[in-house]
C-alpha cells in the first residue's frame, strides 16, 4: 500500500484523514509545525488506531527537512493540509497568508521535486465560489474570490495544475470542502479553535458547555426558507474517507482535477440549532443579530463528480455531526454525562 505524507497532519481535518488512511491500510507520516495543533494528537491517533504514527515536526517551508522526510519514508503522495485558514485574519495580514499558503506550497513543491514525489491531494475550499449564481454548485461554476484566504486557495489550485501540465507532477486533486464539522466518534480527536470560534458548530458546542451564554444568529432576513444562512455541512469523517478515495484515484489516474466535497444538502442556522438540541438534549439559547459582513445567503454542493470518480458519498447525518461535535467538546470541558 502507498506511503502518504500529510502536511498539517496533526490538525483538524488531517488527523481525521490519518484515521481513514490507516483503516484502509496506508502508511502515514504526519508533518506539522504544531502552530495550530495539540502535541498529544499523534499519541491519541496511535491509541485510536493501534498503528505506528511517524511524526516530523517541521515547517512546510523548510525544503531540506521536507525533502528528506519524503525520501526517507519513500512517500508516494502528499496530502497538503498545512495552511492558515481564518478569513478575517487573511484580510488583516495578506502578506502572512501569501507567505504561509502560497510560498509554503511552492516550497513544498520544491521538496517534492527534490524527492521525486509526484502526486498531491490538496485542501481547497468552497470559499473560492464566493457568491454563487445558484446552488447546488458544480465544479465548473465561476470562481469569485472574496478575500485573501480564498485567493490563496485558488492560486494554490492553479500552481498544482500548472505543474501537472508541465510534467513536474503526475497527479493533483484539488478538493473543495464545503463546511466541515463533527469529530471522530471516539471523541479522541476533533477541532480545537483558539479563542472565540468564528465558525457555527464550535460556537454552538461552547454555548452547550456553558462557556458562552448564547449564540448570535447572524441575520434572519436572507432570501432562504427561514431567513438564516444556508450551508452544506459535512462530517469530518466523511471528508476523511473522501481523501483516502481521492488519493487512491489519483495514484491510478494521472492528471489534474478539482472536486467538490459536500453532502449536497443545504442546512440553515436554525436547522442546525434544532438538530443540535435534538441530538444532544442540550438547549442552545440564541439571539438574532445583524448579518455578518461578507456572508453569503446560501450555498451547497453538487457532489456528483466525487460520487462518479471516487465512488464516494457522504453517509453521516446532521444528527451525527451534532452528536460527535458535542461529545468532543463535552469531553474537553470535562462533562461526562454524554
Ligand atoms: P488546522 O489548522 O486544524 O490544520 C492545519 C495544520 O497545519 C495545523 O496542525 C497546523 O499546525 C499546521 N500548519 C500550519 N502551517 C504550517 C506550516 N507552515 N508548516 C507545517 N505545518 C503547518 O486546519 P484544518 O481545519 O484541519 O484545515 C486543513 C486544511 O483544509 C487547510 O488548508 C484549510 O485551509 C482547509 N480547509 C478547511 C476548512 C475548515 O472549515 N476547517 C474548510 C475548507 C478548507
Ligand atoms: C456558517 C453559517 C453564519 C457563526 C467559513 C469560511 C470558509 C470555510 C468554512 C475554510 C453562516 C452563521 C456562524 C455564528 C452564525 N473555511 N453563523 N453565528 O462562513 O460558511 O465558512 O468556514 O475554508 O472559508 O468562510 O462558516 O461556520 O462561519 O458560518 O449565525 O456565531 O452560520 O452567518 O450563515 P462559513 P461559518
XYZ file of C-alpha atoms and ligand atoms in Angstrom:
418
model
C 0.000 0.000 0.000
C 1.201 3.554 -0.663
C 3.105 5.683 1.819
C 1.399 9.006 2.391
C 2.717 12.210 3.966
C 0.144 14.600 5.436
C 1.303 18.203 5.793
C -0.725 19.684 8.636
C -1.473 16.094 9.602
C -1.898 16.886 13.300
C -4.632 19.450 12.564
C -8.389 19.014 12.476
C -9.004 17.517 9.028
C -5.515 15.993 8.740
C -5.811 13.943 11.934
C -9.194 12.515 10.883
C -7.825 11.736 7.432
C -4.951 9.861 9.053
C -7.525 7.599 10.736
C -9.275 6.939 7.407
C -5.990 6.220 5.617
C -4.752 3.852 8.315
C -8.081 1.998 8.223
C -7.528 1.418 4.502
C -4.020 0.061 5.086
C -1.916 3.066 4.088
C 1.210 4.093 5.967
C 1.060 7.681 7.168
C 3.658 10.261 8.118
C 2.428 13.480 9.726
C 4.406 16.635 9.044
C 3.323 19.579 11.171
C 4.851 22.605 12.878
C 2.171 22.367 15.612
C 1.275 26.046 15.150
C -2.405 25.073 15.351
C -2.379 21.524 16.673
C -2.151 19.894 20.056
C 1.044 17.986 20.710
C -0.917 14.991 22.042
C -2.600 14.371 18.669
C -0.074 11.800 17.327
C -0.293 9.781 20.569
C -4.083 9.890 20.504
C -4.034 8.717 16.894
C -1.739 5.844 17.803
C -4.070 4.879 20.664
C -7.124 5.147 18.453
C -5.787 3.176 15.501
C -3.191 0.888 17.076
C -0.836 1.980 14.292
C 2.607 3.452 14.461
C 2.398 7.163 13.626
C 5.512 8.746 12.188
C 5.774 12.448 13.009
C 8.089 15.036 11.503
C 7.959 18.358 13.324
C 8.766 20.890 10.616
C 7.504 23.880 8.720
C 6.475 23.170 5.117
C 8.810 25.987 4.038
C 11.852 24.028 5.284
C 12.655 22.435 1.916
C 15.567 20.304 3.114
C 13.696 18.732 6.031
C 10.563 18.090 3.970
C 12.553 16.611 1.062
C 14.443 14.348 3.469
C 11.191 13.149 5.065
C 9.692 12.432 1.631
C 12.753 10.491 0.513
C 13.369 8.622 3.794
C 9.771 7.446 4.078
C 9.545 6.588 0.383
C 6.462 8.765 0.070
C 4.157 8.092 -2.908
C 1.828 11.047 -2.390
C 1.350 14.136 -0.252
C -1.940 15.340 1.168
C -1.409 19.038 1.728
C -3.486 20.406 4.627
C -0.959 22.800 6.190
C -2.214 26.354 5.803
C -3.633 29.290 7.684
C -7.416 29.324 7.375
C -9.011 32.352 9.063
C -10.768 34.634 6.581
C -10.687 37.730 8.849
C -7.004 37.278 9.687
C -6.197 36.935 5.975
C -7.730 40.340 5.281
C -5.850 41.873 8.233
C -2.491 40.375 7.188
C -2.456 39.470 3.483
C 1.312 39.018 3.288
C 1.242 36.447 6.097
C -1.319 34.429 4.107
C 0.643 34.753 0.848
C 3.737 33.592 2.720
C 2.269 30.651 4.617
C -0.175 29.405 1.995
C 1.332 30.316 -1.376
C 5.078 30.466 -0.651
C 4.640 27.489 1.693
C 3.071 25.467 -1.110
C 5.834 26.456 -3.558
C 8.452 25.301 -1.016
C 6.561 22.027 -0.597
C 6.619 21.563 -4.382
C 10.394 22.179 -4.359
C 10.794 19.478 -1.740
C 8.560 17.109 -3.725
C 10.605 17.780 -6.856
C 13.852 17.063 -4.983
C 12.491 13.820 -3.590
C 10.719 12.755 -6.800
C 7.248 12.719 -5.165
C 4.721 13.362 -7.924
C 1.218 13.056 -6.515
C -0.750 15.517 -4.437
C -4.150 15.837 -2.828
C -4.797 19.438 -1.908
C -7.173 21.035 0.637
C -9.069 23.692 -1.223
C -12.298 25.331 -0.153
C -15.756 26.118 -1.468
C -14.941 29.677 -0.430
C -13.462 30.046 -3.949
C -17.037 30.154 -5.346
C -17.801 33.323 -3.362
C -21.400 34.370 -4.027
C -22.637 31.674 -6.427
C -25.328 32.315 -9.055
C -27.195 29.273 -7.771
C -26.868 26.127 -5.667
C -26.183 23.227 -5.925
C -22.759 24.300 -7.159
C -20.833 22.266 -9.743
C -17.054 22.452 -10.079
C -17.305 24.461 -13.312
C -19.197 27.311 -11.599
C -17.330 30.621 -11.813
C -14.850 31.278 -9.018
C -15.360 34.609 -7.261
C -12.717 35.107 -4.648
C -13.910 37.480 -1.935
C -10.972 37.514 0.459
C -7.234 36.893 0.686
C -7.711 33.409 2.150
C -9.828 32.405 -0.850
C -7.277 33.963 -3.205
C -4.505 31.817 -1.710
C -6.602 28.666 -2.232
C -7.260 29.487 -5.878
C -3.583 30.279 -6.533
C -2.562 27.011 -4.858
C -5.034 25.084 -7.052
C -3.611 26.735 -10.176
C 0.019 26.074 -9.200
C -0.660 22.348 -8.839
C -2.474 22.187 -12.184
C 0.424 24.033 -13.891
C 2.913 21.529 -12.530
C 0.861 18.627 -13.860
C 0.535 20.298 -17.275
C 4.301 20.830 -17.427
C 5.112 17.302 -16.262
C 6.645 18.132 -12.852
C 3.789 16.386 -11.057
C 1.764 13.366 -12.215
C -1.470 13.800 -10.368
C -3.192 16.543 -8.376
C -6.695 16.543 -6.905
C -7.972 19.819 -5.507
C -10.701 19.046 -3.005
C -13.100 21.921 -2.419
C -14.561 21.326 1.021
C -17.874 22.873 1.940
C -18.356 23.262 5.741
C -16.502 20.550 7.697
C -17.902 19.829 11.186
C -18.001 16.951 13.671
C -15.284 14.833 15.182
C -14.256 11.184 15.396
C -16.938 9.329 17.340
C -14.338 8.285 19.957
C -14.024 11.963 20.974
C -10.247 11.461 20.996
C -9.619 13.903 18.154
C -11.572 16.949 16.994
C -11.376 20.626 16.202
C -9.642 22.976 18.649
C -10.357 26.575 17.653
C -8.209 29.054 19.538
C -10.060 31.938 21.190
C -13.628 32.818 20.254
C -14.759 30.450 17.486
C -15.661 32.047 14.147
C -17.500 29.009 12.864
C -21.024 27.982 13.743
C -20.563 24.465 15.130
C -17.694 25.177 17.552
C -19.669 28.192 18.789
C -22.794 26.093 19.353
C -20.826 23.460 21.283
C -19.285 26.125 23.513
C -22.754 27.514 24.243
C -23.807 23.964 25.114
C -20.969 23.598 27.634
C -21.847 26.963 29.200
C -18.547 28.553 28.110
C -20.560 31.141 26.116
C -24.004 32.392 27.170
C -25.790 32.353 23.808
C -25.296 32.043 20.074
C -25.640 35.066 17.842
C -27.537 34.117 14.697
C -26.079 36.405 12.034
C -29.150 37.572 10.131
C -32.680 36.190 9.747
C -33.624 38.270 6.722
C -31.797 36.346 3.996
C -33.684 35.018 0.993
C -33.665 31.465 2.395
C -36.542 29.293 3.682
C -36.249 30.511 7.315
C -34.227 33.692 6.652
C -30.967 32.391 8.170
C -27.811 31.442 6.254
C -27.751 28.069 4.492
C -24.578 25.936 4.210
C -23.535 22.420 3.256
C -22.152 20.941 6.495
C -20.146 17.765 6.051
C -18.974 15.369 8.765
C -15.182 15.377 9.009
C -15.079 11.545 8.892
C -16.943 11.564 5.557
C -14.437 14.160 4.383
C -11.567 11.986 5.628
C -12.874 8.959 3.725
C -13.093 11.087 0.565
C -9.391 11.986 0.888
C -8.413 8.319 1.005
C -10.512 7.563 -2.083
C -9.286 10.656 -3.956
C -5.724 9.647 -3.211
C -6.256 6.104 -4.464
C -7.906 7.538 -7.597
C -5.094 9.955 -8.447
C -2.411 7.309 -7.984
C -4.176 5.287 -10.697
C -5.289 8.174 -12.932
C -2.701 10.885 -13.637
C -3.908 14.421 -14.325
C -5.250 17.470 -12.500
C -8.802 17.702 -11.280
C -10.976 19.665 -8.914
C -13.749 18.027 -6.937
C -16.390 19.342 -4.527
C -16.811 17.608 -1.177
C -20.185 18.272 0.385
C -23.389 16.415 1.120
C -25.462 18.290 -1.459
C -27.954 19.421 1.202
C -28.380 22.965 2.488
C -28.915 23.406 6.235
C -29.876 26.731 7.823
C -28.502 28.106 11.088
C -31.873 27.489 12.774
C -31.976 23.922 11.351
C -28.553 23.334 12.898
C -29.566 24.705 16.301
C -32.644 22.444 16.342
C -30.669 19.403 15.160
C -28.106 20.002 17.896
C -30.793 20.275 20.562
C -32.453 17.094 19.278
C -29.206 15.105 19.060
C -27.766 16.162 22.414
C -30.688 17.112 24.650
C -28.992 20.465 25.392
C -30.724 23.802 24.899
C -28.970 26.431 22.795
C -30.068 29.954 23.696
C -29.708 32.287 20.716
C -30.332 35.893 19.708
C -30.872 37.222 16.228
C -28.045 39.645 15.380
C -27.229 41.703 12.285
C -25.802 39.934 9.262
C -22.063 39.185 9.445
C -20.189 41.231 6.803
C -19.018 39.108 3.874
C -21.511 36.264 4.486
C -23.299 34.655 1.568
C -27.008 33.795 1.978
C -26.844 30.220 0.767
C -24.538 27.735 -0.850
C -24.346 23.981 -1.122
C -22.543 21.487 -3.314
C -23.420 19.305 -6.202
C -21.172 16.419 -5.097
C -21.925 14.143 -8.091
C -18.376 14.281 -9.505
C -16.938 12.826 -6.293
C -19.524 10.064 -6.459
C -18.764 9.310 -10.108
C -14.957 9.382 -9.833
C -14.311 8.122 -6.308
C -17.492 6.182 -5.647
C -17.867 8.384 -2.582
C -20.940 9.834 -0.979
C -21.320 11.472 2.427
C -23.067 8.993 4.737
C -23.243 10.704 8.112
C -26.268 12.806 9.038
C -26.638 16.227 10.610
C -27.530 14.444 13.858
C -24.230 12.511 13.652
C -22.389 15.813 13.103
C -24.043 17.378 16.162
C -23.612 14.341 18.418
C -19.921 13.894 17.562
C -19.112 17.624 17.812
C -20.804 17.642 21.215
C -19.001 14.538 22.507
C -15.675 16.102 21.599
C -16.413 19.497 23.166
C -18.060 17.976 26.253
C -15.041 15.773 26.866
C -12.760 18.807 26.621
C -14.974 20.679 29.067
C -14.923 17.737 31.498
C -18.642 16.971 31.056
C -19.060 13.229 31.335
C -22.817 12.575 31.024
C -22.908 12.479 27.206
P -5.981 23.145 11.120
O -5.431 24.479 11.461
O -6.622 22.341 12.171
O -4.834 22.250 10.458
C -3.740 22.810 9.765
C -2.484 22.178 10.342
O -1.368 22.676 9.615
C -2.258 22.512 11.816
O -1.970 21.315 12.501
C -1.064 23.457 11.796
O -0.261 23.302 12.960
C -0.346 23.014 10.533
N 0.442 24.067 9.876
C 0.025 25.331 9.588
N 1.010 25.985 8.940
C 2.045 25.120 8.833
C 3.346 25.200 8.254
N 3.777 26.336 7.682
N 4.143 24.123 8.316
C 3.728 22.977 8.898
N 2.507 22.837 9.460
C 1.684 23.893 9.423
O -6.962 23.360 9.883
P -7.997 22.344 9.227
O -9.357 22.821 9.543
O -7.613 20.951 9.511
O -7.746 22.679 7.694
C -6.896 21.890 6.897
C -6.890 22.467 5.509
O -8.223 22.476 4.993
C -6.406 23.900 5.395
O -5.629 24.012 4.222
C -7.663 24.711 5.287
O -7.446 25.908 4.570
C -8.552 23.765 4.503
N -9.989 23.993 4.708
C -10.501 23.974 5.978
C -11.855 24.191 6.172
C -12.449 24.216 7.552
O -13.556 24.776 7.706
N -11.819 23.633 8.561
C -12.690 24.402 5.073
C -12.145 24.393 3.801
C -10.777 24.182 3.640
C -21.936 29.221 8.821
C -23.276 29.948 8.992
C -23.037 32.267 9.524
C -21.272 31.712 13.477
C -16.221 29.603 6.818
C -15.164 30.165 5.902
C -14.891 29.229 4.758
C -14.582 27.804 5.247
C -15.560 27.333 6.270
C -12.211 27.399 5.223
C -23.276 31.328 8.341
C -23.705 31.532 10.666
C -21.826 31.489 12.238
C -22.063 32.285 14.498
C -23.915 32.345 12.961
N -13.291 27.707 5.839
N -23.118 31.799 11.978
N -23.375 32.568 14.202
O -18.816 31.370 6.877
O -19.864 29.373 5.717
O -17.427 29.431 6.092
O -15.757 28.326 7.291
O -12.027 27.245 4.043
O -13.839 29.761 4.028
O -15.610 31.425 5.391
O -18.915 29.088 8.014
O -19.417 28.272 10.278
O -18.590 30.654 9.995
O -20.888 30.081 9.242
O -25.088 32.647 12.731
O -21.628 32.540 15.617
O -23.501 30.164 10.388
O -23.574 33.553 9.355
O -24.585 31.530 7.839
P -18.830 29.931 6.642
P -19.396 29.516 9.475
